[in-house]
Amino acid sequence: MTFQFVRPPVADAAPMSPSELEAALHAIGAERYHNLHPFHKLLHGGKLSKPQVQAWALNRYCYQAAIPRKDHAVMARLEDRELRRIWLQRVLDHDGRDADQGGIERWLILTDHLGLDREYVISQQGALPATRFAVEAYVRFVWDNPGLVAISSCLTELFAPKIHAERISGMLEHYDFVEDRVMAYFRKRLDQAPRDVDFALRYVLDNAKTVEQQNAVLNALTFKCNVLWAQLDALYAAYVAPGMIPPGAFVPQEG
Amino acid sequence: MTFQFVRPPVADAAPMSPSELEAALHAIGAERYHNLHPFHKLLHGGKLSKPQVQAWALNRYCYQAAIPRKDHAVMARLEDRELRRIWLQRVLDHDGRDADQGGIERWLILTDHLGLDREYVISQQGALPATRFAVEAYVRFVWDNPGLVAISSCLTELFAPKIHAERISGMLEHYDFVEDRVMAYFRKRLDQAPRDVDFALRYVLDNAKTVEQQNAVLNALTFKCNVLWAQLDALYAAYVAPGMIPPGAFVPQEG
């Protein structure tokens, strides 16, 4: 698959305007965001068994649990105090603060409800190795790159509200083992993600001025789409087709 | 200089008890904490000129400004959500949150009062290269090491309240260009540092069980003492004796 928006860094190429860059970011999502993955279509279309949904939820936990570490890694690279103060909200959303237990806890309410042992989920022992590699690659990526690139990798949030809305309605409609209150994570993200991404998008459009910066930004978003896509690839291969579960990973128990 | 408490990792060495480990940590401070440095003695003994105090304040700004980045790097490594939630307070103290502008801002009030241009201070352009290398080594150290070791490197806070108290009284007594309100940073730290270090010390004593872990903990505290000591060495060499200011660094203007 070729990706037409990342141009080779030719010396005389002109930078895109902010609106062209924004369109190029959206084009990446239109081609690569994981709402296009067959596993996602099965999930929110009600085509998965409960054990398959369990496999999804416990693997996705690894991603959820790593998000605050990723955001701390972003902030460890940001020299600008104001920027850190704004970015901090993401950590507060996921880890919670004071009485609020945050998004990771809301995810565990979902896995509890699916009948998964909480200690087992948190241990990540049943997760697919490919899931953990993808997640750790994300944390490393933001640490290894400049702030602008790290921030760009979060722009999948541009596409998230749509997937969350689809997921809430699709899962509630199709699965009798999913009820409204356990979808709290996604419902909360419907408010949080747009607020976060408005800031991140504006920052990126204001700061990616050169061709090199714009290419780095587009590559970062592509990378992040790959992080999400690879997780669904691994789930599909292990739990749908060909159904080859790697040694040590969660084994569905029917009934 | 030899350091007797870091034992070679002999296979049959017995781990220290928690109280022995605590004593070994304090022994490092007694030998290596930067309150013992000649520059510190000059500073709080009123022996420095105003330009020398300016040099200290603008170099020390680099350290202050990096502390939240260091703590984010610590948290980027912590898998335990509860631990991250507790550690977060350090970032809130330094970066501030909502109306509170935090400790870095309080440091800038000090440099303002010393007559330094705020933009120049924040740019870090006048800081000694050795200062910036030491500070960056600290941020890298916590990222490169396991959580237990990263946390141990913060234990210089065990010794900080004494130095802050000395500094407040010494600087107010000796320098007519320092007044009470600009010492707000140190006054605040008198409350914050003991609270932080109580938690960190307990965590380290509870978790450093093997000889290898205990040696890593002691080495981390030694490393951190070196980070602080190297900054005062650089200040002494540039601004006291032999007084060789490296190219581009802050040049004192008398009068």
Tab-separated table of C-alpha atoms in Angstrom, chain A residues 7-192:
chain	number	residue	atom	x	y	z
A	7	ARG	CA	6.324	13.336	-0.114
A	8	PRO	CA	10.011	12.649	-0.415
A	9	PRO	CA	11.982	15.489	1.187
A	10	VAL	CA	12.899	17.257	-2.032
A	11	ALA	CA	14.833	20.457	-1.515
A	12	ASP	CA	12.498	22.638	-3.581
A	13	ALA	CA	9.171	21.235	-2.397
A	14	ALA	CA	6.921	23.902	-0.898
A	15	PRO	CA	5.407	23.364	2.551
A	16	MET	CA	1.673	22.727	2.703
A	17	SER	CA	-0.668	25.371	4.032
A	18	PRO	CA	-2.257	24.566	7.412
A	19	SER	CA	-5.504	23.537	5.722
A	20	GLU	CA	-3.659	21.295	3.266
A	21	LEU	CA	-1.815	19.692	6.159
A	22	GLU	CA	-5.071	19.167	8.015
A	23	ALA	CA	-6.573	17.524	4.919
A	24	ALA	CA	-3.523	15.278	4.601
A	25	LEU	CA	-3.912	14.202	8.239
A	26	HIS	CA	-7.569	13.372	7.665
A	27	ALA	CA	-6.640	11.440	4.524
A	28	ILE	CA	-4.370	9.217	6.611
A	29	GLY	CA	-7.266	8.440	8.905
A	30	ALA	CA	-9.547	7.727	5.965
A	31	GLU	CA	-7.098	5.116	4.731
A	32	ARG	CA	-5.571	3.731	7.899
A	33	TYR	CA	-7.600	4.263	11.049
A	34	HIS	CA	-8.536	0.998	12.713
A	35	ASN	CA	-12.274	1.521	12.292
A	36	LEU	CA	-11.550	0.102	8.799
A	37	HIS	CA	-10.105	-3.126	10.202
A	38	PRO	CA	-12.156	-6.307	9.732
A	39	PHE	CA	-11.910	-7.043	13.461
A	40	HIS	CA	-13.513	-3.713	14.311
A	41	LYS	CA	-16.356	-4.420	11.903
A	42	LEU	CA	-16.925	-7.827	13.510
A	43	LEU	CA	-16.769	-6.292	16.994
A	44	HIS	CA	-19.269	-3.529	16.610
A	45	GLY	CA	-21.402	-5.480	14.163
A	46	GLY	CA	-22.139	-8.047	16.853
A	47	LYS	CA	-20.374	-10.858	15.020
A	48	LEU	CA	-18.027	-11.902	17.815
A	49	SER	CA	-18.582	-14.457	20.542
A	50	LYS	CA	-18.224	-13.406	24.157
A	51	PRO	CA	-14.766	-15.036	24.419
A	52	GLN	CA	-13.645	-13.084	21.372
A	53	VAL	CA	-14.864	-9.872	22.981
A	54	GLN	CA	-12.998	-10.916	26.137
A	55	ALA	CA	-9.816	-11.361	24.086
A	56	TRP	CA	-10.291	-7.909	22.609
A	57	ALA	CA	-10.932	-6.281	25.993
A	58	LEU	CA	-7.967	-7.829	27.760
A	59	ASN	CA	-5.590	-7.027	24.925
A	60	ARG	CA	-6.887	-3.498	24.618
A	61	TYR	CA	-6.285	-3.116	28.355
A	62	CYS	CA	-2.533	-3.154	27.610
A	63	TYR	CA	-3.010	-0.144	25.395
A	64	GLN	CA	-5.182	1.687	27.931
A	65	ALA	CA	-2.735	1.010	30.725
A	66	ALA	CA	0.160	2.395	28.693
A	67	ILE	CA	-1.495	5.672	27.689
A	68	PRO	CA	-0.501	7.613	30.822
A	69	ARG	CA	3.058	6.298	30.497
A	70	LYS	CA	3.016	7.506	26.888
A	71	ASP	CA	1.758	10.928	27.936
A	72	HIS	CA	4.364	11.184	30.678
A	73	ALA	CA	6.993	10.329	28.061
A	74	VAL	CA	5.612	13.126	25.866
A	75	MET	CA	5.840	15.574	28.756
A	76	ALA	CA	9.336	14.397	29.699
A	77	ARG	CA	10.326	15.804	26.292
A	78	LEU	CA	8.424	19.092	26.454
A	79	GLU	CA	10.558	22.058	27.529
A	80	ASP	CA	7.538	24.376	27.561
A	81	ARG	CA	5.863	24.470	30.954
A	82	GLU	CA	2.545	25.798	29.610
A	83	LEU	CA	2.421	22.954	27.127
A	84	ARG	CA	3.080	20.423	29.891
A	85	ARG	CA	0.361	21.979	32.046
A	86	ILE	CA	-2.163	21.562	29.232
A	87	TRP	CA	-1.024	18.069	28.277
A	88	LEU	CA	-1.280	16.910	31.879
A	89	GLN	CA	-5.066	16.698	31.558
A	90	ARG	CA	-4.634	13.502	29.547
A	91	VAL	CA	-2.898	11.788	32.429
A	92	LEU	CA	-5.566	12.995	34.839
A	93	ASP	CA	-8.241	11.572	32.514
A	94	HIS	CA	-6.650	8.125	32.376
A	95	ASP	CA	-5.034	7.690	35.779
A	96	GLY	CA	-7.631	9.773	37.593
A	97	ARG	CA	-6.931	12.096	40.498
A	98	ASP	CA	-8.246	12.107	44.049
A	99	ALA	CA	-11.703	10.480	44.039
A	100	ASP	CA	-11.815	10.049	40.252
A	101	GLN	CA	-10.278	6.691	39.372
A	102	GLY	CA	-9.938	7.575	35.691
A	103	GLY	CA	-10.268	5.800	32.367
A	104	ILE	CA	-8.124	2.753	33.136
A	105	GLU	CA	-10.444	1.911	36.019
A	106	ARG	CA	-13.436	2.357	33.706
A	107	TRP	CA	-11.822	-0.113	31.335
A	108	LEU	CA	-11.443	-2.614	34.175
A	109	ILE	CA	-15.152	-2.258	34.913
A	110	LEU	CA	-15.725	-3.447	31.350
A	111	THR	CA	-13.350	-6.418	31.707
A	112	ASP	CA	-14.896	-7.257	35.118
A	113	HIS	CA	-18.296	-7.278	33.523
A	114	LEU	CA	-17.054	-9.554	30.748
A	115	GLY	CA	-16.162	-12.075	33.453
A	116	LEU	CA	-12.397	-11.654	33.271
A	117	ASP	CA	-10.326	-11.875	36.433
A	118	ARG	CA	-9.048	-8.394	37.211
A	119	GLU	CA	-5.656	-9.536	38.422
A	120	TYR	CA	-5.182	-11.563	35.251
A	121	VAL	CA	-6.100	-8.581	33.074
A	122	ILE	CA	-3.778	-6.218	34.957
A	123	SER	CA	-0.925	-8.734	34.822
A	124	GLN	CA	-1.156	-8.593	30.985
A	125	GLN	CA	-0.036	-12.222	31.041
A	126	GLY	CA	-2.805	-13.305	28.706
A	127	ALA	CA	-2.228	-10.534	26.178
A	128	LEU	CA	-0.783	-11.268	22.776
A	129	PRO	CA	2.929	-10.481	22.470
A	130	ALA	CA	2.162	-8.452	19.335
A	131	THR	CA	-0.171	-6.248	21.384
A	132	ARG	CA	2.480	-5.524	23.967
A	133	PHE	CA	5.131	-4.863	21.307
A	134	ALA	CA	2.879	-2.385	19.511
A	135	VAL	CA	2.002	-0.585	22.726
A	136	GLU	CA	5.591	-0.382	23.889
A	137	ALA	CA	6.642	0.862	20.452
A	138	TYR	CA	4.237	3.763	20.948
A	139	VAL	CA	5.696	4.729	24.336
A	140	ARG	CA	9.214	4.529	22.875
A	141	PHE	CA	8.246	6.522	19.800
A	142	VAL	CA	7.144	9.576	21.761
A	143	TRP	CA	10.272	9.413	23.902
A	144	ASP	CA	12.555	9.077	20.879
A	145	ASN	CA	11.059	11.950	18.901
A	146	PRO	CA	10.772	15.729	19.269
A	147	GLY	CA	7.685	17.150	20.956
A	148	LEU	CA	5.985	18.125	17.703
A	149	VAL	CA	6.250	14.568	16.375
A	150	ALA	CA	5.199	13.045	19.692
A	151	ILE	CA	2.145	15.297	19.762
A	152	SER	CA	1.291	14.414	16.155
A	153	SER	CA	1.159	10.736	17.003
A	154	CYS	CA	-1.843	11.478	19.231
A	155	LEU	CA	-3.897	12.810	16.340
A	156	THR	CA	-5.726	9.536	15.873
A	157	GLU	CA	-8.037	11.242	18.362
A	158	LEU	CA	-9.315	13.122	15.328
A	159	PHE	CA	-11.023	9.912	14.292
A	160	ALA	CA	-11.843	8.441	17.704
A	161	PRO	CA	-15.242	9.976	18.524
A	162	LYS	CA	-16.777	8.260	15.502
A	163	ILE	CA	-15.414	4.858	16.476
A	164	HIS	CA	-16.507	5.289	20.097
A	165	ALA	CA	-20.026	6.250	19.115
A	166	GLU	CA	-20.247	3.262	16.734
A	167	ARG	CA	-18.884	0.987	19.409
A	168	ILE	CA	-21.342	2.084	22.086
A	169	SER	CA	-24.380	1.640	19.894
A	170	GLY	CA	-23.078	-1.472	18.130
A	171	MET	CA	-22.029	-3.315	21.258
A	172	LEU	CA	-25.155	-2.430	23.215
A	173	GLU	CA	-27.359	-3.470	20.337
A	174	HIS	CA	-25.683	-6.747	19.528
A	175	TYR	CA	-24.302	-8.249	22.712
A	176	ASP	CA	-26.552	-9.249	25.572
A	177	PHE	CA	-23.477	-9.513	27.796
A	178	VAL	CA	-22.745	-5.788	27.402
A	179	GLU	CA	-24.844	-3.280	29.281
A	180	ASP	CA	-24.960	0.474	29.286
A	181	ARG	CA	-23.021	1.233	32.457
A	182	VAL	CA	-19.978	-0.766	31.372
A	183	MET	CA	-19.636	1.397	28.289
A	184	ALA	CA	-18.710	4.332	30.558
A	185	TYR	CA	-15.179	4.424	29.180
A	186	PHE	CA	-16.296	5.169	25.644
A	187	ARG	CA	-19.017	7.551	26.713
A	188	LYS	CA	-16.475	9.587	28.686
A	189	ARG	CA	-14.073	9.627	25.757
A	190	LEU	CA	-16.766	11.142	23.539
A	191	ASP	CA	-16.269	14.330	25.561
A	192	GLN	CA	-12.570	14.072	26.337
